[in-house]
Amino acid sequence: MSADKEKDKMEAQNKIPRHVAIIMDGNGRWAQKHNVSRISGHNAGMLAMKEIIKRADIMGIKYLTVYAFSTENWKRSAEEVGGIFGLLVKYVASELRELDENNVKVSILGDYKSIPRSAVASIEKALDTTKDNDGLFFNIALNYGGRQEITRAARKIAKLAIQGLINPEDVSEDTVSEYLYTGEENGNIPDPDLIIRTSGEERMSNFLLWQCAYSELAFSDSLWPDFTPEEFETIVRSYAGRERRFGGR
Ligand code: IPE
Ligand code: IPE
Ligand code: MG
């Protein structure tokens, strides 16, 4: 390889985003299109997710966050909600060993302790098994809501202030960040560089509201179960060509 080409390659690699977050949307429409149950759609979505995790790891992405269940998703039927958590338990049971062998560290963003008990147990097993891994940091936003997360941080900070442990004048953006799910409790996950949403919808749906302040956004028309590692890689590479300004000129 010529020196120039080598340099180009290095530059492209340097631009691989450190943190990619995904709003995995479209399982229901995929199910409808294929005339199967919504749960079958979520199952197909889990299979897609498995492949994306592998590709993210190969590409050298350090943090991958997926939106799996929002605080608003409880509005769905008990059957669908139960089915989603059931799939989660099944997925963890069948994949945990491989994730661990690949040095993947699983974290949960969200109030996972209030999901069904069997799912909590399976999540806790995944957290515990992978806690010392330092390969891909794979974060699952589960029973997650951005407003709920910011409110929770505000409550924590207010308590510290009442206890005299923090001076209200000293509450900074960094203080707020510290008390989010992405803060200290999960090893300080950097803000996402790139957020991808599938299924043609173009909204945040309460995902990482604080952390997305300067994220690049990408939208795909693919329904989540149809989203391939190739498309993922193309989107991530195209991110390398974008100029991020952070408010500067
Ligand atoms: C995303 O797919 C998965 C979850 C929200 C759990 P949807 O279930 O929202 O799929 P659509 O939007 O109905 O197609
Ligand atoms: C966002 O998708 C939540 C997840 C992908 C888990 P939704 O399908 O719930 O969002 P809305 O209702 O279309 O905004
Ligand atoms: Mg949806």
PDB file of C-alpha atoms and ligand atoms in Angstrom:
ATOM      1  CA  MET A   1       0.000   0.000   0.000  1.00  0.00           C
ATOM      2  CA  SER A   2       1.336   3.472  -0.868  1.00  0.00           C
ATOM      3  CA  ALA A   3       2.080   5.850   1.976  1.00  0.00           C
ATOM      4  CA  ASP A   4      -0.794   8.095   0.858  1.00  0.00           C
ATOM      5  CA  LYS A   5      -3.275   5.265   0.756  1.00  0.00           C
ATOM      6  CA  GLU A   6      -2.110   4.088   4.140  1.00  0.00           C
ATOM      7  CA  LYS A   7      -2.642   7.566   5.508  1.00  0.00           C
ATOM      8  CA  ASP A   8      -6.162   7.763   4.012  1.00  0.00           C
ATOM      9  CA  LYS A   9      -7.011   4.442   5.549  1.00  0.00           C
ATOM     10  CA  MET A  10      -5.722   5.506   8.935  1.00  0.00           C
ATOM     11  CA  GLU A  11      -7.735   8.709   8.730  1.00  0.00           C
ATOM     12  CA  ALA A  12     -10.893   6.860   7.819  1.00  0.00           C
ATOM     13  CA  GLN A  13     -10.324   4.483  10.701  1.00  0.00           C
ATOM     14  CA  ASN A  14      -9.802   7.342  13.098  1.00  0.00           C
ATOM     15  CA  LYS A  15     -13.179   8.626  12.101  1.00  0.00           C
ATOM     16  CA  ILE A  16     -14.990   5.453  12.987  1.00  0.00           C
ATOM     17  CA  PRO A  17     -17.436   6.817  15.530  1.00  0.00           C
ATOM     18  CA  ARG A  18     -16.650   5.860  19.068  1.00  0.00           C
ATOM     19  CA  HIS A  19     -20.313   5.531  19.995  1.00  0.00           C
ATOM     20  CA  VAL A  20     -23.172   4.531  17.689  1.00  0.00           C
ATOM     21  CA  ALA A  21     -26.746   4.382  19.003  1.00  0.00           C
ATOM     22  CA  ILE A  22     -29.677   2.795  17.200  1.00  0.00           C
ATOM     23  CA  ILE A  23     -33.434   3.227  17.428  1.00  0.00           C
ATOM     24  CA  MET A  24     -34.440  -0.223  16.207  1.00  0.00           C
ATOM     25  CA  ASP A  25     -37.847   0.516  14.731  1.00  0.00           C
ATOM     26  CA  GLY A  26     -40.173  -1.326  12.355  1.00  0.00           C
ATOM     27  CA  ASN A  27     -40.576  -4.814  13.817  1.00  0.00           C
ATOM     28  CA  GLY A  28     -44.368  -4.484  13.840  1.00  0.00           C
ATOM     29  CA  ARG A  29     -44.574  -3.329  10.227  1.00  0.00           C
ATOM     30  CA  TRP A  30     -42.195  -6.095   9.195  1.00  0.00           C
ATOM     31  CA  ALA A  31     -44.505  -8.618  10.873  1.00  0.00           C
ATOM     32  CA  GLN A  32     -47.543  -7.165   9.146  1.00  0.00           C
ATOM     33  CA  LYS A  33     -45.790  -7.258   5.799  1.00  0.00           C
ATOM     34  CA  HIS A  34     -44.965 -10.934   6.288  1.00  0.00           C
ATOM     35  CA  ASN A  35     -48.335 -11.820   7.779  1.00  0.00           C
ATOM     36  CA  VAL A  36     -46.882 -13.053  11.048  1.00  0.00           C
ATOM     37  CA  SER A  37     -47.457 -12.025  14.687  1.00  0.00           C
ATOM     38  CA  ARG A  38     -45.847  -8.891  16.118  1.00  0.00           C
ATOM     39  CA  ILE A  39     -43.809 -11.146  18.408  1.00  0.00           C
ATOM     40  CA  SER A  40     -42.382 -12.900  15.360  1.00  0.00           C
ATOM     41  CA  GLY A  41     -41.419  -9.428  14.177  1.00  0.00           C
ATOM     42  CA  HIS A  42     -39.594  -8.753  17.443  1.00  0.00           C
ATOM     43  CA  ASN A  43     -37.902 -12.130  17.166  1.00  0.00           C
ATOM     44  CA  ALA A  44     -36.674 -11.236  13.678  1.00  0.00           C
ATOM     45  CA  GLY A  45     -35.481  -7.945  15.175  1.00  0.00           C
ATOM     46  CA  MET A  46     -33.385  -9.795  17.770  1.00  0.00           C
ATOM     47  CA  LEU A  47     -31.703 -11.752  14.981  1.00  0.00           C
ATOM     48  CA  ALA A  48     -30.890  -8.518  13.169  1.00  0.00           C
ATOM     49  CA  MET A  49     -29.466  -7.078  16.366  1.00  0.00           C
ATOM     50  CA  LYS A  50     -27.133 -10.045  16.829  1.00  0.00           C
ATOM     51  CA  GLU A  51     -25.579  -9.405  13.428  1.00  0.00           C
ATOM     52  CA  ILE A  52     -25.209  -5.668  14.032  1.00  0.00           C
ATOM     53  CA  ILE A  53     -23.396  -6.274  17.327  1.00  0.00           C
ATOM     54  CA  LYS A  54     -20.900  -8.503  15.528  1.00  0.00           C
ATOM     55  CA  ARG A  55     -20.310  -5.991  12.756  1.00  0.00           C
ATOM     56  CA  ALA A  56     -19.942  -3.070  15.180  1.00  0.00           C
ATOM     57  CA  ASP A  57     -17.297  -5.043  17.038  1.00  0.00           C
ATOM     58  CA  ILE A  58     -15.407  -5.936  13.850  1.00  0.00           C
ATOM     59  CA  MET A  59     -15.465  -2.304  12.726  1.00  0.00           C
ATOM     60  CA  GLY A  60     -13.847  -1.186  15.945  1.00  0.00           C
ATOM     61  CA  ILE A  61     -16.794   0.754  17.308  1.00  0.00           C
ATOM     62  CA  LYS A  62     -16.257   0.981  21.049  1.00  0.00           C
ATOM     63  CA  TYR A  63     -19.801   1.695  22.260  1.00  0.00           C
ATOM     64  CA  LEU A  64     -23.018   0.403  20.716  1.00  0.00           C
ATOM     65  CA  THR A  65     -26.332   1.397  22.293  1.00  0.00           C
ATOM     66  CA  VAL A  66     -29.664  -0.023  21.176  1.00  0.00           C
ATOM     67  CA  TYR A  67     -33.140   1.180  22.095  1.00  0.00           C
ATOM     68  CA  ALA A  68     -34.974  -2.024  22.984  1.00  0.00           C
ATOM     69  CA  PHE A  69     -37.944  -0.883  25.076  1.00  0.00           C
ATOM     70  CA  SER A  70     -39.091   2.620  25.940  1.00  0.00           C
ATOM     71  CA  THR A  71     -40.967   3.852  29.000  1.00  0.00           C
ATOM     72  CA  GLU A  72     -43.854   4.500  26.587  1.00  0.00           C
ATOM     73  CA  ASN A  73     -43.861   0.955  25.186  1.00  0.00           C
ATOM     74  CA  TRP A  74     -45.874  -0.192  28.248  1.00  0.00           C
ATOM     75  CA  LYS A  75     -48.868   1.247  26.397  1.00  0.00           C
ATOM     76  CA  ARG A  76     -48.787  -1.806  24.119  1.00  0.00           C
ATOM     77  CA  SER A  77     -50.830  -4.930  24.800  1.00  0.00           C
ATOM     78  CA  ALA A  78     -49.785  -7.139  27.716  1.00  0.00           C
ATOM     79  CA  GLU A  79     -49.225  -9.889  25.195  1.00  0.00           C
ATOM     80  CA  GLU A  80     -46.747  -7.872  23.152  1.00  0.00           C
ATOM     81  CA  VAL A  81     -44.925  -6.470  26.202  1.00  0.00           C
ATOM     82  CA  GLY A  82     -44.664  -9.923  27.763  1.00  0.00           C
ATOM     83  CA  GLY A  83     -43.496 -11.327  24.454  1.00  0.00           C
ATOM     84  CA  ILE A  84     -40.727  -8.735  24.115  1.00  0.00           C
ATOM     85  CA  PHE A  85     -39.359  -9.506  27.590  1.00  0.00           C
ATOM     86  CA  GLY A  86     -39.698 -13.225  26.929  1.00  0.00           C
ATOM     87  CA  LEU A  87     -37.573 -12.827  23.817  1.00  0.00           C
ATOM     88  CA  LEU A  88     -35.036 -10.887  25.802  1.00  0.00           C
ATOM     89  CA  VAL A  89     -34.689 -13.736  28.280  1.00  0.00           C
ATOM     90  CA  LYS A  90     -34.383 -16.212  25.415  1.00  0.00           C
ATOM     91  CA  TYR A  91     -31.793 -14.061  23.663  1.00  0.00           C
ATOM     92  CA  VAL A  92     -29.662 -13.620  26.775  1.00  0.00           C
ATOM     93  CA  ALA A  93     -29.806 -17.349  27.492  1.00  0.00           C
ATOM     94  CA  SER A  94     -28.674 -18.299  24.007  1.00  0.00           C
ATOM     95  CA  GLU A  95     -26.140 -15.530  23.366  1.00  0.00           C
ATOM     96  CA  LEU A  96     -24.533 -14.688  26.678  1.00  0.00           C
ATOM     97  CA  ARG A  97     -21.721 -17.161  26.326  1.00  0.00           C
ATOM     98  CA  GLU A  98     -20.729 -15.913  22.913  1.00  0.00           C
ATOM     99  CA  LEU A  99     -20.945 -12.268  23.967  1.00  0.00           C
ATOM    100  CA  ASP A 100     -18.726 -13.037  26.934  1.00  0.00           C
ATOM    101  CA  GLU A 101     -16.227 -14.970  24.817  1.00  0.00           C
ATOM    102  CA  ASN A 102     -16.039 -11.973  22.513  1.00  0.00           C
ATOM    103  CA  ASN A 103     -15.206  -9.756  25.485  1.00  0.00           C
ATOM    104  CA  VAL A 104     -18.449  -7.764  25.106  1.00  0.00           C
ATOM    105  CA  LYS A 105     -19.528  -5.848  28.192  1.00  0.00           C
ATOM    106  CA  VAL A 106     -23.292  -5.502  28.590  1.00  0.00           C
ATOM    107  CA  SER A 107     -24.834  -2.527  30.365  1.00  0.00           C
ATOM    108  CA  ILE A 108     -28.442  -1.499  30.795  1.00  0.00           C
ATOM    109  CA  LEU A 109     -29.668   2.070  30.489  1.00  0.00           C
ATOM    110  CA  GLY A 110     -33.073   2.443  32.075  1.00  0.00           C
ATOM    111  CA  ASP A 111     -35.193   1.321  34.968  1.00  0.00           C
ATOM    112  CA  TYR A 112     -34.739  -2.379  34.332  1.00  0.00           C
ATOM    113  CA  LYS A 113     -35.590  -3.366  37.879  1.00  0.00           C
ATOM    114  CA  SER A 114     -39.276  -2.718  37.214  1.00  0.00           C
ATOM    115  CA  ILE A 115     -39.586  -5.147  34.315  1.00  0.00           C
ATOM    116  CA  PRO A 116     -40.891  -8.721  34.843  1.00  0.00           C
ATOM    117  CA  ARG A 117     -38.853 -10.647  37.406  1.00  0.00           C
ATOM    118  CA  SER A 118     -37.579 -13.402  35.143  1.00  0.00           C
ATOM    119  CA  ALA A 119     -36.248 -10.783  32.751  1.00  0.00           C
ATOM    120  CA  VAL A 120     -34.528  -8.917  35.603  1.00  0.00           C
ATOM    121  CA  ALA A 121     -32.781 -12.128  36.673  1.00  0.00           C
ATOM    122  CA  SER A 122     -31.588 -12.799  33.162  1.00  0.00           C
ATOM    123  CA  ILE A 123     -30.345  -9.213  32.745  1.00  0.00           C
ATOM    124  CA  GLU A 124     -28.495  -9.371  36.053  1.00  0.00           C
ATOM    125  CA  LYS A 125     -26.788 -12.554  34.964  1.00  0.00           C
ATOM    126  CA  ALA A 126     -25.636 -10.854  31.758  1.00  0.00           C
ATOM    127  CA  LEU A 127     -24.367  -7.813  33.662  1.00  0.00           C
ATOM    128  CA  ASP A 128     -22.522  -9.945  36.164  1.00  0.00           C
ATOM    129  CA  THR A 129     -21.026 -12.358  33.621  1.00  0.00           C
ATOM    130  CA  THR A 130     -19.633  -9.586  31.429  1.00  0.00           C
ATOM    131  CA  LYS A 131     -18.740  -7.009  34.075  1.00  0.00           C
ATOM    132  CA  ASP A 132     -14.970  -7.323  33.665  1.00  0.00           C
ATOM    133  CA  ASN A 133     -14.981  -7.383  29.862  1.00  0.00           C
ATOM    134  CA  ASP A 134     -13.495  -4.448  28.033  1.00  0.00           C
ATOM    135  CA  GLY A 135     -14.135  -5.134  24.356  1.00  0.00           C
ATOM    136  CA  LEU A 136     -17.290  -3.723  22.805  1.00  0.00           C
ATOM    137  CA  PHE A 137     -19.450  -1.867  25.318  1.00  0.00           C
ATOM    138  CA  PHE A 138     -22.956  -2.971  24.402  1.00  0.00           C
ATOM    139  CA  ASN A 139     -25.646  -0.886  26.080  1.00  0.00           C
ATOM    140  CA  ILE A 140     -29.294  -1.860  26.002  1.00  0.00           C
ATOM    141  CA  ALA A 141     -31.780   0.944  26.610  1.00  0.00           C
ATOM    142  CA  LEU A 142     -34.501  -0.989  28.374  1.00  0.00           C
ATOM    143  CA  ASN A 143     -37.499   0.591  30.022  1.00  0.00           C
ATOM    144  CA  TYR A 144     -35.628   3.742  29.086  1.00  0.00           C
ATOM    145  CA  GLY A 145     -37.007   7.232  28.614  1.00  0.00           C
ATOM    146  CA  GLY A 146     -34.918  10.358  28.134  1.00  0.00           C
ATOM    147  CA  ARG A 147     -37.195  12.583  30.193  1.00  0.00           C
ATOM    148  CA  GLN A 148     -37.426   9.975  32.934  1.00  0.00           C
ATOM    149  CA  GLU A 149     -33.610   9.795  32.952  1.00  0.00           C
ATOM    150  CA  ILE A 150     -33.165  13.560  33.278  1.00  0.00           C
ATOM    151  CA  THR A 151     -35.878  13.774  35.949  1.00  0.00           C
ATOM    152  CA  ARG A 152     -34.180  11.008  37.910  1.00  0.00           C
ATOM    153  CA  ALA A 153     -30.855  12.859  37.732  1.00  0.00           C
ATOM    154  CA  ALA A 154     -32.543  16.078  38.929  1.00  0.00           C
ATOM    155  CA  ARG A 155     -34.031  14.209  41.865  1.00  0.00           C
ATOM    156  CA  LYS A 156     -30.669  12.727  42.828  1.00  0.00           C
ATOM    157  CA  ILE A 157     -28.950  16.086  42.629  1.00  0.00           C
ATOM    158  CA  ALA A 158     -31.736  17.759  44.663  1.00  0.00           C
ATOM    159  CA  LYS A 159     -31.282  15.145  47.400  1.00  0.00           C
ATOM    160  CA  LEU A 160     -27.541  15.783  47.534  1.00  0.00           C
ATOM    161  CA  ALA A 161     -28.192  19.505  47.785  1.00  0.00           C
ATOM    162  CA  ILE A 162     -30.599  19.019  50.700  1.00  0.00           C
ATOM    163  CA  GLN A 163     -28.010  16.869  52.444  1.00  0.00           C
ATOM    164  CA  GLY A 164     -25.503  19.689  51.952  1.00  0.00           C
ATOM    165  CA  LEU A 165     -23.267  17.463  49.817  1.00  0.00           C
ATOM    166  CA  ILE A 166     -23.490  19.704  46.781  1.00  0.00           C
ATOM    167  CA  ASN A 167     -23.872  23.451  46.421  1.00  0.00           C
ATOM    168  CA  PRO A 168     -26.647  24.350  43.919  1.00  0.00           C
ATOM    169  CA  GLU A 169     -24.304  26.958  42.408  1.00  0.00           C
ATOM    170  CA  ASP A 170     -21.862  24.184  41.548  1.00  0.00           C
ATOM    171  CA  VAL A 171     -24.356  22.087  39.584  1.00  0.00           C
ATOM    172  CA  SER A 172     -22.917  22.090  36.063  1.00  0.00           C
ATOM    173  CA  GLU A 173     -23.638  20.219  32.838  1.00  0.00           C
ATOM    174  CA  ASP A 174     -21.023  17.720  33.942  1.00  0.00           C
ATOM    175  CA  THR A 175     -22.912  17.180  37.211  1.00  0.00           C
ATOM    176  CA  VAL A 176     -26.106  16.426  35.311  1.00  0.00           C
ATOM    177  CA  SER A 177     -24.266  14.048  32.957  1.00  0.00           C
ATOM    178  CA  GLU A 178     -22.778  12.250  35.915  1.00  0.00           C
ATOM    179  CA  TYR A 179     -26.222  11.259  37.239  1.00  0.00           C
ATOM    180  CA  LEU A 180     -27.685  10.020  33.957  1.00  0.00           C
ATOM    181  CA  TYR A 181     -27.725   6.296  33.152  1.00  0.00           C
ATOM    182  CA  THR A 182     -24.765   7.010  30.880  1.00  0.00           C
ATOM    183  CA  GLY A 183     -22.896   8.611  33.791  1.00  0.00           C
ATOM    184  CA  GLU A 184     -20.879   7.229  36.638  1.00  0.00           C
ATOM    185  CA  GLU A 185     -23.089   4.193  37.326  1.00  0.00           C
ATOM    186  CA  ASN A 186     -22.216   2.815  33.886  1.00  0.00           C
ATOM    187  CA  GLY A 187     -18.613   3.925  33.663  1.00  0.00           C
ATOM    188  CA  ASN A 188     -19.247   7.275  31.910  1.00  0.00           C
ATOM    189  CA  ILE A 189     -20.372   6.381  28.418  1.00  0.00           C
ATOM    190  CA  PRO A 190     -19.481   9.156  25.950  1.00  0.00           C
ATOM    191  CA  ASP A 191     -22.297  10.884  24.052  1.00  0.00           C
ATOM    192  CA  PRO A 192     -23.296   9.091  20.838  1.00  0.00           C
ATOM    193  CA  ASP A 193     -21.463  10.366  17.760  1.00  0.00           C
ATOM    194  CA  LEU A 194     -24.086   8.890  15.478  1.00  0.00           C
ATOM    195  CA  ILE A 195     -27.708   7.891  16.026  1.00  0.00           C
ATOM    196  CA  ILE A 196     -29.399   5.694  13.432  1.00  0.00           C
ATOM    197  CA  ARG A 197     -33.155   5.159  13.212  1.00  0.00           C
ATOM    198  CA  THR A 198     -34.704   2.570  10.923  1.00  0.00           C
ATOM    199  CA  SER A 199     -38.175   2.174   9.398  1.00  0.00           C
ATOM    200  CA  GLY A 200     -38.384   5.617   7.822  1.00  0.00           C
ATOM    201  CA  GLU A 201     -39.533   7.391  10.998  1.00  0.00           C
ATOM    202  CA  GLU A 202     -37.601  10.546  11.782  1.00  0.00           C
ATOM    203  CA  ARG A 203     -38.036  11.356  15.454  1.00  0.00           C
ATOM    204  CA  MET A 204     -36.225  10.759  18.734  1.00  0.00           C
ATOM    205  CA  SER A 205     -39.087   9.059  20.620  1.00  0.00           C
ATOM    206  CA  ASN A 206     -37.561  10.040  23.962  1.00  0.00           C
ATOM    207  CA  PHE A 207     -34.146   8.454  23.241  1.00  0.00           C
ATOM    208  CA  LEU A 208     -30.946   9.909  24.751  1.00  0.00           C
ATOM    209  CA  LEU A 209     -32.399  13.421  24.848  1.00  0.00           C
ATOM    210  CA  TRP A 210     -29.536  14.973  26.787  1.00  0.00           C
ATOM    211  CA  GLN A 211     -26.774  12.961  25.121  1.00  0.00           C
ATOM    212  CA  CYS A 212     -27.898  13.616  21.520  1.00  0.00           C
ATOM    213  CA  ALA A 213     -27.142  17.366  21.658  1.00  0.00           C
ATOM    214  CA  TYR A 214     -24.453  17.108  18.961  1.00  0.00           C
ATOM    215  CA  SER A 215     -24.995  13.635  17.565  1.00  0.00           C
ATOM    216  CA  GLU A 216     -25.141  13.114  13.826  1.00  0.00           C
ATOM    217  CA  LEU A 217     -28.450  11.582  12.787  1.00  0.00           C
ATOM    218  CA  ALA A 218     -29.029   8.984  10.071  1.00  0.00           C
ATOM    219  CA  PHE A 219     -32.341   7.524   8.933  1.00  0.00           C
ATOM    220  CA  SER A 220     -32.906   4.329   7.006  1.00  0.00           C
ATOM    221  CA  ASP A 221     -36.124   3.216   5.333  1.00  0.00           C
ATOM    222  CA  SER A 222     -35.332  -0.425   6.120  1.00  0.00           C
ATOM    223  CA  LEU A 223     -37.551  -2.044   8.689  1.00  0.00           C
ATOM    224  CA  TRP A 224     -35.336  -3.145  11.581  1.00  0.00           C
ATOM    225  CA  PRO A 225     -35.435  -6.924  10.855  1.00  0.00           C
ATOM    226  CA  ASP A 226     -34.288  -6.130   7.288  1.00  0.00           C
ATOM    227  CA  PHE A 227     -31.437  -3.885   8.407  1.00  0.00           C
ATOM    228  CA  THR A 228     -28.219  -5.619   7.394  1.00  0.00           C
ATOM    229  CA  PRO A 229     -24.651  -5.326   8.663  1.00  0.00           C
ATOM    230  CA  GLU A 230     -23.740  -4.051   5.169  1.00  0.00           C
ATOM    231  CA  GLU A 231     -26.185  -1.170   5.399  1.00  0.00           C
ATOM    232  CA  PHE A 232     -25.014  -0.468   8.923  1.00  0.00           C
ATOM    233  CA  GLU A 233     -21.405  -0.320   7.758  1.00  0.00           C
ATOM    234  CA  THR A 234     -22.273   1.975   4.838  1.00  0.00           C
ATOM    235  CA  ILE A 235     -24.047   4.420   7.138  1.00  0.00           C
ATOM    236  CA  VAL A 236     -21.254   4.369   9.689  1.00  0.00           C
ATOM    237  CA  ARG A 237     -18.598   4.931   7.010  1.00  0.00           C
ATOM    238  CA  SER A 238     -20.570   7.813   5.521  1.00  0.00           C
ATOM    239  CA  TYR A 239     -20.377   9.404   8.942  1.00  0.00           C
ATOM    240  CA  ALA A 240     -16.634   9.760   8.327  1.00  0.00           C
ATOM    241  CA  GLY A 241     -17.406  12.300   5.610  1.00  0.00           C
ATOM    242  CA  ARG A 242     -19.505  14.553   7.802  1.00  0.00           C
ATOM    243  CA  GLU A 243     -18.153  17.703   9.330  1.00  0.00           C
ATOM    244  CA  ARG A 244     -19.095  18.125  12.960  1.00  0.00           C
ATOM    245  CA  ARG A 245     -18.969  21.729  14.102  1.00  0.00           C
ATOM    246  CA  PHE A 246     -20.164  21.719  17.714  1.00  0.00           C
ATOM    247  CA  GLY A 247     -21.394  25.281  17.297  1.00  0.00           C
ATOM    248  CA  GLY A 248     -18.080  26.614  16.022  1.00  0.00           C
ATOM    249  CA  ARG A 249     -17.773  27.891  12.459  1.00  0.00           C
TER     250      ARG A 249
HETATM  251  C1  IPE B   1     -39.537  -1.472  17.414  1.00  0.00           C
HETATM  252  O1  IPE B   1     -40.460  -1.961  16.503  1.00  0.00           O
HETATM  253  C2  IPE B   1     -39.383  -2.349  18.619  1.00  0.00           C
HETATM  254  C3  IPE B   1     -39.995  -1.791  19.847  1.00  0.00           C
HETATM  255  C4  IPE B   1     -40.533  -0.611  19.980  1.00  0.00           C
HETATM  256  C5  IPE B   1     -39.977  -2.663  21.014  1.00  0.00           C
HETATM  257  P1  IPE B   1     -41.996  -1.580  16.598  1.00  0.00           P
HETATM  258  O2  IPE B   1     -42.705  -2.632  17.368  1.00  0.00           O
HETATM  259  O3  IPE B   1     -42.165  -0.196  17.116  1.00  0.00           O
HETATM  260  O4  IPE B   1     -42.417  -1.643  15.070  1.00  0.00           O
HETATM  261  P2  IPE B   1     -43.487  -0.736  14.337  1.00  0.00           P
HETATM  262  O5  IPE B   1     -43.097   0.680  14.540  1.00  0.00           O
HETATM  263  O6  IPE B   1     -44.807  -1.057  14.965  1.00  0.00           O
HETATM  264  O7  IPE B   1     -43.408  -1.154  12.927  1.00  0.00           O
HETATM  265  C1  IPE B   2     -39.015   3.749  19.783  1.00  0.00           C
HETATM  266  O1  IPE B   2     -39.871   3.180  18.870  1.00  0.00           O
HETATM  267  C2  IPE B   2     -38.697   2.788  20.872  1.00  0.00           C
HETATM  268  C3  IPE B   2     -37.871   1.642  20.493  1.00  0.00           C
HETATM  269  C4  IPE B   2     -37.340   1.444  19.332  1.00  0.00           C
HETATM  270  C5  IPE B   2     -37.650   0.700  21.550  1.00  0.00           C
HETATM  271  P1  IPE B   2     -41.462   3.336  18.969  1.00  0.00           P
HETATM  272  O2  IPE B   2     -42.026   2.600  17.827  1.00  0.00           O
HETATM  273  O3  IPE B   2     -41.927   2.971  20.328  1.00  0.00           O
HETATM  274  O4  IPE B   2     -41.651   4.920  18.800  1.00  0.00           O
HETATM  275  P2  IPE B   2     -42.868   5.755  18.262  1.00  0.00           P
HETATM  276  O5  IPE B   2     -44.052   5.357  19.088  1.00  0.00           O
HETATM  277  O6  IPE B   2     -43.055   5.390  16.827  1.00  0.00           O
HETATM  278  O7  IPE B   2     -42.467   7.181  18.428  1.00  0.00           O
HETATM  279 MG    MG B   3     -42.280   1.610  16.162  1.00  0.00          MG
END
